[in-house]
Every structure is written in structure tokens, then in C-alpha cells.
Amino acid sequence: MSALYLLISMSLAVALGFLAAFIWAVKSHQFDDTYTPSVRILLDEGKPVKRQEEELQC
Amino acid sequence: MPQLHISNVVTCCHCGASIDSSRVEGGDEQFCCQGCRTVHRLLVDQGLDRHYSRVRSKANAKLPDLDRNRYSFLDDAAVRDRFVEYSDGSLVRVTLSLPTIHCSSCIVLLENLYRLDGGISSSTVNFLRRELTLLFDENQTALRSVVELLVALGYEPSLSLEEVSDKDSDNRRRSLYLRIGVAGFCFGNVMLLSFPEYLSSDSSPGVGFQRLFGLTSLVLSLPVLLYGAVDFFRSAWSAVRRRMINMDVPIALGIAILFARSGWEVAAEQGTGYFDSFTGLVFFLLLGRLFQMKTYDRLSFDRTYRSYFPAAVLVRNGESESTVPIEKLQPGDRMIVRNRELVPADSVLIEGHAILDYSFVSGEAEPREKASGDRIYAGARQLGSALELEVIRPVSQSRLTSLWSNEVMGKTQKPQIMALADRVSKYFTIVVLAVAVVAGIYWARESVATAISVTTAVLIVACPCALALSTPFALGSATRWFGRNRFFVRGGRMIEALATVDTVVFDKTGTITSNNSANLFFDGPQLGSYDKSLIRSLVRQSVHPLSRLIYYQLSDSDLLDVTEFVEKTSAGLSAIVDGHRVRIGTHSWAISLNEKSAMCADDPNRSSGVHISIDGKTAGQYRIKHPRRPGIGNLIARMRSKYRLSVLSGDSDRDRKWLRELFGDDADIRFGQSPQDKLEHVQKLQSKECRVVMVGDGLNDSGGLKQADVGIAVSEDTSAFSPACDGIIDAAQLHRLDSYIGLAKRTLRIIKISFGISFLYNIVGIGFAVQGLLTPLVAAVLMPLSSISVVLFASVGTSWSARREGL
């Protein structure tokens, strides 16, 4: 039963860590826009295209 | 035989404009200018052209003209500073509003700007707000080049005089998230620590642990009291100071007593207290606040006329032209206002064919033609080719500005309807205090300790958490339903106000009638196809909006040769088309051929008809009518019996007949109303104890919208300006106004019923409390149960009501 002292304090410490992470995330504006990131991960960017025709003509 | 000319129109590969002589070639494609070719090349090289074509297919087909000097005002340091948010050495951060962002390809394109301009280091899109935040290096590129690049891609930024700063609401939102985070954390942990208390049996940990858990719960509850619940205390205190009782007073009382009682119990080693109920209560209340906080980021309900105006205008000094911010316009400056642009300051017309649309400012439906030397007031929109105007008054002293800062307009007093919840909580608090005192007195006969225990128990359990939660959840739900149906309400309070209205005031121009699609119909003997070709060929030569309307109406007619074309301001057009003399214009011009009187402004025959004569013979006339919005007829028919109706129009009374037919004899229909008149009309109605909702679309309605109990702005395009109001309704949904009012009424009813439910819980709870049977377990069961059931009822009930109203 005395293990409870350790267990409770450890679990509180871990939970506090998560709370700190949440607070940091809110303060660094990560929750300001919750919509665009959800779209952004699905987008695919164009890649630069080499101008092959001009090279061939040289 | 008439000759047929078939026009073969080539369009620019990039922007879609039709290409004339200034054609630029690039590989297989054709462009209208070097700028388009450069940007197109850049997009192809970066592999972004696929996204661009998707963007273009939905956006406007034609990009605005990129005048060399249009954004030269951004070179000015003072102007640039206004847009810059943050500057660190050479890196500068700017946030621009781009109303034409509309799809995911826009996000790809805009977040890859760094590939199109080396000076830009990063760019981030906030899609819901239609904003772009850019970070760029001032040594490599300037704000002006960035803006010009955006325009070339089709994203013209809206750079208006007024900055709509949303920093406050962002901070409030973030602070609420933090409070919820802290409260949730504490709530979860305290709940865990309270379990032993609920499940106490012989194998329970023992008194030592009970003390530990109690103390830990106390410590964990401190942040909730001092940080999470602060707003409630603040609001309750400010209400009490004004000798009023609002919803937060019983909440603050309940929370304070809960904490005090529990703290005392733990300190005196008499138990673990009610910390689980305490933290849970605060957590749920904060969630309620969050639910009700639904905002519509890309709309603004507070814009004044300043965001209606552009940021800068073209000014001619001698031979050269420069773009000047409008606050810097001086009397004597010569400014150039082009097609579809706004006149920013009171001025005199020097040169150009002026056809001005004042509908947004004064409510007149018909554009007016002005001659050289006439005074032109700020706010008019030019519908024709470019004008040169001489400024007579700076923008801050224009007639429009003085209208807005007018004594009366500035001090409109919107009647304050106290929220239903606040009214109920007044009685609630008094009753609960009374019961608590009586119970205390009763038990005092036994022992003081029991008396205190019972009194505090009553105050704890009779907490209006259910009461406090029904309003935000019902209103939040209703706000979302309205939003889904494109009626954007400023806040939940407006829904309560909307539920109590009994009078509806409509504006005419732009509200009942549609400003966009003017209809043209022909009055006279049927026109043969040859005659139609003659007319079409003639109107093609003119840029007058009426000419263009006729041109598009006759789109399947052929085009013939035109010679001796003459266009006279305020009179009409004339030419020889395929050998025939065709005249189109006012009656005097086309028919009586009395050229002198055609110029006279008092010409009685100068009606809105466009008369046509071919070879001296009258061929008929075109009339323009601004059509009624579809569905309005039915809406009025449904509303006539239930509400008192009014129509206020800034226009002349030529529409009296059909308005009277539509609205019936009881309605109050007035014409020639100035913005001041509209405001006073609403005030008069309110002095007669009427609850008024006003529906309008323009600056001429803004006074009335502010004064009315609920002001609703009708908008064709929600990214455009709308006057200060409590709600914005999409023009296509206006015909369901009565369903919206119906939903508001039903929502209020739901709130009342959920009050009833919470009273039932309170009675049960108080029953336990006065008997001294309120253990922490009972409290922990009863309070969440009541909260959850009320929340469910409020949300589901509102959804059901919305379905019933057909939304």
C-alpha cells in the first residue's frame, strides 16, 4: 500500500508533463487554425520540371 | 446581302483575357502580356501549373488589369508599415486577406510562393479566414512585388482602409483553451482520487490515505478556483456591483461554497469534501462557454463604410499618374476612377461618361448619368469607362463620412434585452437562498454543525449548472444550424432577440429586389432578326451598361458593318448600320430627334426606357426592371398575417404598385428614405413597444440595422463588404426568413423546457440536502447527470426543431 505514494506522485508528474505540453501548444498558436492543417497533409506539391527540350536543341 | 463578320476571339493562356493586337507568343501558347507569360512560365517550371488550372476553373475567368502603377502606393513607407505585423532585421511578416481563396489547390499554390519569388521565405494559409501570412526578406523583394505576384496569380488582396483586427478574439479563445486544459487535468485527477471515497469498504486504504487524497484534491482544485473559474467570479461581481443578478451570480456562489465547504472538511479532517463535483462543475461550464463561442472567421459584423472603400486611387499630376492612398487626397487633386471602381471623395466631374450607381449608399436602384461639371459624391460606383474627377473635399470630410459620424447615427441605442437565463437566475438565486436559510434554521435546533452542513449542502446542490448549460448548448446548436443554412448570426444572444420580434422592416433595393441581374424586356412590335442585328451592331460600339445588357440579350444575332457612330452623353447612340440609320437612346434622341432637348435634364420623356428607331421609324423600347428575388412573394404572403411589415426604400415611388400588391394594405411603404429616415422609422416603431428586425443590404440601411433589435444584412457574396449588423444572410436564402425566425422561437422554447428539467433535478437534490443526506457520492452522481441530460436535450431538441422548420 505504501507503493501508492510513489505511484500517485509519478502519475501526477507524467500528467503534469502532458498538461505542460498542451499549454505550450496553445501558447505557440498551434490551435489557432485547426482546419487548414487537416487539408495540408493531403496536398501534394508540384516538383520542378527540367526543361529537356531546350537542352536537346543545343 | 448583309455581310457577316464572325469574331474569332483568342484568349490568353494564363488569365483568360481576350487578346487583341498586343499578343505575346511563348512556345505553343498565346498570352495577352509579358507579365502573364512570365508567371505562366514560372508555374510550369515549378510543376505548379496543374494546381493553377484547377484554381482558375473556379475563380473569375478574367483577372483584374495589372496596371503598372496600381500598387505603387505600397512603396510608401507609412502605408507599408500599416500592413506589416512584425519586422525583425530584414525579415518582415505580413498578413493579407485574400477573399478569392476557395479550394485546396489555392493552399498548394500559395504555400509554394517561395518557389516563385526568391525573397519570400515562407507563406502560410489560414483557409477559414481566407488569409495568407507571408515572411519575406525586404532586401530581396518588396511588399509591392509580392502583392503584384498575388494579383497575377488571381488572388487580389483586399487592402482597405480599415484593419479588422481579430487579435482579441484569438486571445480570448486561447485563454479559454488553457482554462479548459487546466480544469480538465485537475478534474480527471481529482475524480481518480475520489474513487476510494465512493467505494469505501473494509479493504479501503485507510485514514492516512484519505487524508492524502483529500489534501491532493485540495491542491489540485486550487488552480481551478483561481484560474479556471475566474471569469465567473468577475462577471458575478460586476453584476452585483450594479445591483443586478445575472446567471453567473448563483454559479459563483455555488462554486465558492463548494470549495469552502470541501476545504474546511479536508482541513478539519472530516472527510474528503466535494472537490470532484467542484472541478467537474467548472470544467463543464467552461465547455459550455466554448460550445457557444462559434465564430465565423471570414465574416465581420462590425465593418464600417471605411472597409467599403479602396486603399488608394490613381491621381494624375500633369503628364504622369501615381497611386495615392485615399487619406492623402487633397482638394484640387485630379483622380481617375475606372470601370466598377468607387469614387472615394466628394468631387467634380471633369471628363468622362459618368454612369454612377448609388444603390449601396442611398438606395436608388437606377444608375444616374452625370455631365461634366456635376458634383459627384463619395461612395458612388462608376459603371462605364474611366472618369477624371477633381477632388473638392478630403475623404474625412465627405458627405458619407459626416453621415456616419452623425450625432444620431453615432449614438444609436440598441435596446438591451436581458437574456432569459439572466432573468430566471434572479428568482432562482432568491429562492435557493431562502430555502437554505430556512433549512439552516430548522436544523440549528439540533446542532449548529449540522445546520451549517445542511445550508451549504443546499447551496451546493442547487447549483444552476444545468441552468447554465442549457443556454449555451441550445444557442450554440442553433447558431450552427443557421450557419449551415447560410444565415450567419453574430452571437447566441441575437437568437434570443430574434425570437421575440413582431415587426419586420425591409429595404427595397438590393433586398427585396436583386441588384445583380437586371432584366431587359422589350416593349413593342416583335423585332425581326435583321432588325435585331442592326441593334446589336450599334450597341456593340458602346460601353454603356445598358448597351452591354442589350448586346448580351441579343447574343444570337449577327454583327453588321457600322459607320458614322456617334455617342452622346445622357442621350444615346446613333450610326449607319448596313445602310440604315439606327438611333438608340432617350425618347427625345431616338424618336423626336430633338437633339437640343435631349441634353436637358428635366426632359419628361427621359424614362428608363431605351427607345429605338430605325430609319426614322419607331421600333419599340427596352425597359429594365430589377427583378424580385425568387421566393420573396411567398415569404411575404406567409409573413403578412403574423408580423407587422414595413418597406423603406431610398428609391422613387415608381414601384409603389407592385409593392402594395405584394405587401397588402396594412404594410407601411415609404419611398425616398434617407439613411436618417430609416433610422428614425425604426426608432418610432420601438417607441411603440414593437420588437423590430430590419433587413437591408447597403450603407443606406446601416443606421436602421444598428438601431433595430436585430439587424440582418443581405449579402450576395459573403466576402464582400456588408454594413454593421447582427447577422448576415445569403441572398439566396432570404426567402426562408420566416423559418429562421421560427427556429429562433423554438430554440427559446427548448431553453425554457430545459430549465424545467434542471428544476426537477434541483428539487430532488435539495430534497436530499435538507434531510442531511447529501454525501459526496450523491452530489457526484446528481450533478453530472443533470448536466448531461440537459445538454443532450438542448442539442438534440434544437436539431429536431430545425428539422421541423425545414432547415
CSV table of N, CA and C in Angstrom, one decimal, chain A:
chain,number,residue,atom,x,y,z
A,1,MET,N,0.8,-1.2,0.0
A,1,MET,CA,0.0,0.0,0.0
A,1,MET,C,0.8,1.3,0.0
A,2,SER,N,2.0,1.1,0.5
A,2,SER,CA,2.9,2.4,0.6
A,2,SER,C,3.4,2.7,-0.8
A,3,ALA,N,3.2,1.7,-1.7
A,3,ALA,CA,3.6,2.0,-3.1
A,3,ALA,C,2.7,3.0,-3.7
A,4,LEU,N,1.5,3.2,-3.1
A,4,LEU,CA,0.6,4.2,-3.6
A,4,LEU,C,1.2,5.6,-3.6
A,5,TYR,N,2.0,5.9,-2.6
A,5,TYR,CA,2.6,7.2,-2.5
A,5,TYR,C,3.4,7.5,-3.8
A,6,LEU,N,4.2,6.5,-4.1
A,6,LEU,CA,5.1,6.6,-5.3
A,6,LEU,C,4.3,6.7,-6.6
A,7,LEU,N,3.3,5.8,-6.7
A,7,LEU,CA,2.6,5.7,-7.9
A,7,LEU,C,1.8,6.9,-8.2
A,8,ILE,N,1.1,7.4,-7.1
A,8,ILE,CA,0.3,8.7,-7.3
A,8,ILE,C,1.2,9.8,-7.7
A,9,SER,N,2.3,10.0,-7.0
A,9,SER,CA,3.2,11.1,-7.4
A,9,SER,C,3.8,11.0,-8.8
A,10,MET,N,4.1,9.8,-9.2
A,10,MET,CA,4.7,9.6,-10.5
A,10,MET,C,3.6,9.9,-11.6
A,11,SER,N,2.4,9.4,-11.4
A,11,SER,CA,1.4,9.6,-12.4
A,11,SER,C,1.0,11.0,-12.5
A,12,LEU,N,1.0,11.7,-11.3
A,12,LEU,CA,0.8,13.2,-11.4
A,12,LEU,C,1.8,13.9,-12.2
A,13,ALA,N,3.1,13.5,-12.0
A,13,ALA,CA,4.2,14.1,-12.7
A,13,ALA,C,4.0,13.9,-14.2
A,14,VAL,N,3.7,12.7,-14.6
A,14,VAL,CA,3.5,12.5,-16.0
A,14,VAL,C,2.4,13.3,-16.6
A,15,ALA,N,1.3,13.3,-15.8
A,15,ALA,CA,0.1,14.1,-16.3
A,15,ALA,C,0.5,15.5,-16.4
A,16,LEU,N,1.3,16.0,-15.4
A,16,LEU,CA,1.7,17.4,-15.5
A,16,LEU,C,2.5,17.7,-16.7
A,17,GLY,N,3.3,16.7,-17.1
A,17,GLY,CA,4.1,16.9,-18.3
A,17,GLY,C,3.2,17.1,-19.5
A,18,PHE,N,2.1,16.3,-19.6
A,18,PHE,CA,1.2,16.4,-20.7
A,18,PHE,C,0.5,17.8,-20.7
A,19,LEU,N,0.2,18.2,-19.5
A,19,LEU,CA,-0.5,19.5,-19.4
A,19,LEU,C,0.4,20.6,-19.9
A,20,ALA,N,1.7,20.5,-19.5
A,20,ALA,CA,2.7,21.5,-19.9
A,20,ALA,C,2.8,21.5,-21.4
A,21,ALA,N,2.7,20.3,-22.0
A,21,ALA,CA,2.8,20.3,-23.5
A,21,ALA,C,1.6,20.9,-24.1
A,22,PHE,N,0.4,20.7,-23.5
A,22,PHE,CA,-0.8,21.3,-24.1
A,22,PHE,C,-0.7,22.8,-24.0
A,23,ILE,N,-0.3,23.3,-22.8
A,23,ILE,CA,-0.2,24.7,-22.6
A,23,ILE,C,0.8,25.3,-23.6
A,24,TRP,N,1.9,24.7,-23.8
A,24,TRP,CA,2.9,25.2,-24.8
A,24,TRP,C,2.3,25.2,-26.2
A,25,ALA,N,1.5,24.2,-26.6
A,25,ALA,CA,0.9,24.1,-27.9
A,25,ALA,C,-0.1,25.3,-28.1
A,26,VAL,N,-0.9,25.5,-27.1
A,26,VAL,CA,-1.8,26.6,-27.2
A,26,VAL,C,-1.1,27.9,-27.3
A,27,LYS,N,-0.1,28.1,-26.5
A,27,LYS,CA,0.6,29.4,-26.5
A,27,LYS,C,1.3,29.7,-27.8
A,28,SER,N,1.8,28.6,-28.4
A,28,SER,CA,2.5,28.8,-29.7
A,28,SER,C,1.6,28.8,-30.9
A,29,HIS,N,0.4,29.1,-30.6
A,29,HIS,CA,-0.6,29.3,-31.7
A,29,HIS,C,-1.0,28.1,-32.5
A,30,GLN,N,-0.7,26.9,-32.0
A,30,GLN,CA,-1.0,25.8,-32.8
A,30,GLN,C,-2.5,25.5,-32.9
A,31,PHE,N,-3.3,26.0,-32.0
A,31,PHE,CA,-4.7,25.7,-32.0
A,31,PHE,C,-5.5,26.8,-32.7
A,32,ASP,N,-4.8,27.8,-33.2
A,32,ASP,CA,-5.5,28.9,-33.8
A,32,ASP,C,-6.2,28.5,-35.1
A,33,ASP,N,-5.6,27.7,-35.9
A,33,ASP,CA,-6.2,27.3,-37.1
A,33,ASP,C,-6.2,25.7,-37.1
A,34,THR,N,-7.4,25.2,-36.8
A,34,THR,CA,-7.4,23.7,-36.8
A,34,THR,C,-7.9,23.1,-38.1
A,35,TYR,N,-8.3,23.9,-39.0
A,35,TYR,CA,-8.8,23.4,-40.3
A,35,TYR,C,-7.8,23.2,-41.3
A,36,THR,N,-7.0,24.2,-41.6
A,36,THR,CA,-6.0,24.2,-42.7
A,36,THR,C,-5.0,23.0,-42.6
A,37,PRO,N,-4.5,22.7,-41.4
A,37,PRO,CA,-3.5,21.6,-41.3
A,37,PRO,C,-4.2,20.3,-41.8
A,38,SER,N,-5.5,20.1,-41.5
A,38,SER,CA,-6.1,18.9,-41.9
A,38,SER,C,-6.1,18.7,-43.4
A,39,VAL,N,-6.2,19.8,-44.1
A,39,VAL,CA,-6.2,19.8,-45.6
A,39,VAL,C,-4.8,19.7,-46.1
A,40,ARG,N,-3.9,20.4,-45.4
A,40,ARG,CA,-2.5,20.5,-45.9
A,40,ARG,C,-1.8,19.1,-46.0
A,41,ILE,N,-2.1,18.2,-45.1
A,41,ILE,CA,-1.3,16.9,-45.2
A,41,ILE,C,-1.7,16.1,-46.4
A,42,LEU,N,-2.9,16.4,-46.9
A,42,LEU,CA,-3.3,15.6,-48.1
A,42,LEU,C,-2.9,16.2,-49.4
A,43,LEU,N,-2.3,17.4,-49.3
A,43,LEU,CA,-1.9,18.0,-50.6
A,43,LEU,C,-0.6,17.5,-51.1
A,44,ASP,N,-0.5,17.6,-52.4
A,44,ASP,CA,0.8,17.2,-53.0
A,44,ASP,C,1.4,18.3,-53.8
A,45,GLU,N,2.6,18.6,-53.6
A,45,GLU,CA,3.2,19.8,-54.2
A,45,GLU,C,3.8,19.4,-55.5
A,46,GLY,N,3.8,20.4,-56.4
A,46,GLY,CA,4.5,20.1,-57.7
A,46,GLY,C,6.0,20.0,-57.6
A,47,LYS,N,6.6,19.3,-58.4
A,47,LYS,CA,8.1,19.3,-58.4
A,47,LYS,C,8.6,20.1,-59.6
A,48,PRO,N,9.8,20.7,-59.4
A,48,PRO,CA,10.3,21.5,-60.5
A,48,PRO,C,10.5,20.6,-61.7
A,49,VAL,N,10.2,21.1,-62.9
A,49,VAL,CA,10.3,20.4,-64.1
A,49,VAL,C,11.6,20.8,-64.9
A,50,LYS,N,12.4,19.8,-65.4
A,50,LYS,CA,13.6,20.2,-66.1
A,50,LYS,C,13.2,20.5,-67.5
A,51,ARG,N,13.8,21.5,-68.0
A,51,ARG,CA,13.4,21.9,-69.4
A,51,ARG,C,14.2,21.1,-70.4
A,52,GLN,N,13.7,19.9,-70.7
A,52,GLN,CA,14.5,19.0,-71.5
A,52,GLN,C,14.6,19.4,-73.0
A,53,GLU,N,13.5,20.0,-73.5
A,53,GLU,CA,13.5,20.3,-74.9
A,53,GLU,C,14.6,21.2,-75.3
A,54,GLU,N,14.9,22.2,-74.4
A,54,GLU,CA,15.9,23.2,-74.7
A,54,GLU,C,17.3,22.6,-74.7
A,55,GLU,N,17.5,21.7,-73.7
A,55,GLU,CA,18.8,21.0,-73.6
A,55,GLU,C,19.1,20.2,-74.9
A,56,LEU,N,18.0,19.6,-75.4
A,56,LEU,CA,18.2,18.7,-76.6
A,56,LEU,C,18.6,19.6,-77.8
A,57,GLN,N,18.1,20.8,-77.8
A,57,GLN,CA,18.3,21.6,-79.0
A,57,GLN,C,19.7,22.1,-79.1
A,58,CYS,N,20.4,22.1,-78.0
A,58,CYS,CA,21.7,22.7,-78.0
A,58,CYS,C,22.6,22.0,-79.0
